[in-house]
XYZ file of C-alpha atoms in Angstrom:
132
model
C 95.273 122.605 102.853
C 98.852 123.439 103.549
C 98.810 127.178 103.776
C 96.324 129.464 105.439
C 97.506 133.109 104.494
C 96.291 135.321 107.218
C 98.117 138.598 106.015
C 100.143 140.121 103.027
C 100.588 143.868 103.810
C 102.843 146.578 102.521
C 104.532 147.906 105.737
C 105.286 151.244 104.206
C 103.308 152.886 101.791
C 106.305 155.124 100.906
C 109.975 154.004 100.729
C 111.727 154.853 103.905
C 114.073 151.876 104.386
C 117.389 152.954 103.130
C 120.316 150.604 102.714
C 124.181 151.253 101.837
C 124.176 149.491 98.658
C 128.224 149.294 98.430
C 127.993 146.858 101.527
C 124.631 145.019 101.271
C 124.277 141.645 100.047
C 121.972 141.868 97.022
C 119.010 141.096 97.349
C 118.209 141.430 101.337
C 117.544 138.106 102.838
C 113.922 137.712 104.597
C 113.518 138.271 107.718
C 111.798 135.174 109.624
C 110.222 133.886 112.787
C 108.313 130.701 112.856
C 106.758 128.350 115.724
C 104.502 125.336 116.050
C 101.519 125.461 118.088
C 98.043 123.367 118.288
C 95.354 124.965 116.309
C 91.428 124.906 117.830
C 91.131 121.607 116.101
C 94.171 120.470 118.067
C 96.228 120.039 114.774
C 99.957 120.958 114.744
C 100.169 123.958 112.801
C 103.425 126.050 111.938
C 102.773 129.886 112.298
C 105.392 131.952 110.086
C 105.922 135.747 109.728
C 108.077 136.840 106.982
C 109.217 140.522 106.023
C 110.751 140.908 102.767
C 112.433 144.203 101.220
C 111.665 144.903 97.772
C 113.162 147.644 95.739
C 110.670 150.678 95.657
C 110.539 150.733 92.121
C 108.520 147.426 91.979
C 104.896 147.972 92.606
C 103.936 144.258 92.035
C 102.625 142.568 95.388
C 105.029 139.386 96.006
C 103.460 136.189 96.497
C 103.818 133.074 98.449
C 104.747 130.773 95.805
C 105.487 126.816 95.865
C 106.905 124.891 98.673
C 108.523 121.601 99.409
C 109.469 119.396 102.298
C 112.650 117.547 102.027
C 115.111 116.107 104.518
C 113.200 117.673 107.508
C 113.205 121.190 105.899
C 110.259 122.881 104.497
C 111.308 125.309 101.901
C 108.874 128.441 100.952
C 109.281 130.749 98.104
C 108.174 134.420 98.005
C 107.741 135.216 94.299
C 108.503 138.707 93.217
C 109.726 140.696 90.023
C 113.002 142.585 90.852
C 115.253 144.773 88.862
C 118.442 143.594 87.761
C 120.157 146.959 88.863
C 121.235 147.521 92.561
C 118.535 149.712 94.171
C 120.128 153.246 94.808
C 116.907 154.458 96.614
C 114.793 153.051 99.187
C 113.035 149.662 99.766
C 109.488 148.978 100.540
C 108.661 146.346 103.123
C 106.350 143.467 102.814
C 104.840 141.675 105.685
C 103.484 137.908 105.260
C 101.667 135.950 108.044
C 100.495 132.301 107.470
C 99.709 129.164 108.989
C 100.905 125.878 107.575
C 99.900 122.119 107.986
C 100.779 118.851 106.618
C 100.873 115.329 107.083
C 104.698 115.631 107.050
C 104.727 118.317 109.871
C 106.299 116.290 112.538
C 109.470 115.883 110.266
C 109.994 119.544 109.625
C 112.812 121.055 111.910
C 113.921 123.774 109.687
C 112.286 126.349 107.487
C 114.254 127.784 104.452
C 112.532 130.759 103.253
C 113.583 132.012 99.720
C 112.926 135.624 98.177
C 112.841 134.379 94.588
C 113.047 136.474 91.471
C 111.912 135.414 87.830
C 116.137 135.645 87.540
C 117.135 133.052 90.012
C 120.700 135.099 90.032
C 119.002 137.735 92.130
C 117.357 135.258 94.613
C 117.967 134.963 98.322
C 117.254 132.769 101.332
C 116.975 132.579 104.918
C 117.103 129.463 107.048
C 115.170 129.712 110.337
C 115.066 126.630 113.210
C 111.360 126.021 113.951
C 110.794 126.879 117.784
C 108.109 124.485 119.132
């Protein structure tokens, strides 16, 4: 049981995040915070919160995809369908909150979070040190 998803929510029902597409890296890297805690059964658990910005033209709900642990790094993928065109209008913000546990959790010291498109050319990631 690695992931316990607590929330996936569209933060803004109407697009109201606007970025200058001439100076912005595309796509926008996820915003991430994460930390370790002991759950009610005294199991070491990692709580993670992620905000991703998706082109407002995309109406599909992004999903938490696969994950892997390698070299003390937990890599998590948020899968989405993104337009190949740089957005000229606004972005929709999506919020993810989940808990993660694994027999390998003591080895994790870094979380890499990737916003992953079907087309890997337009994927983007963030590296976050886990606080505990």
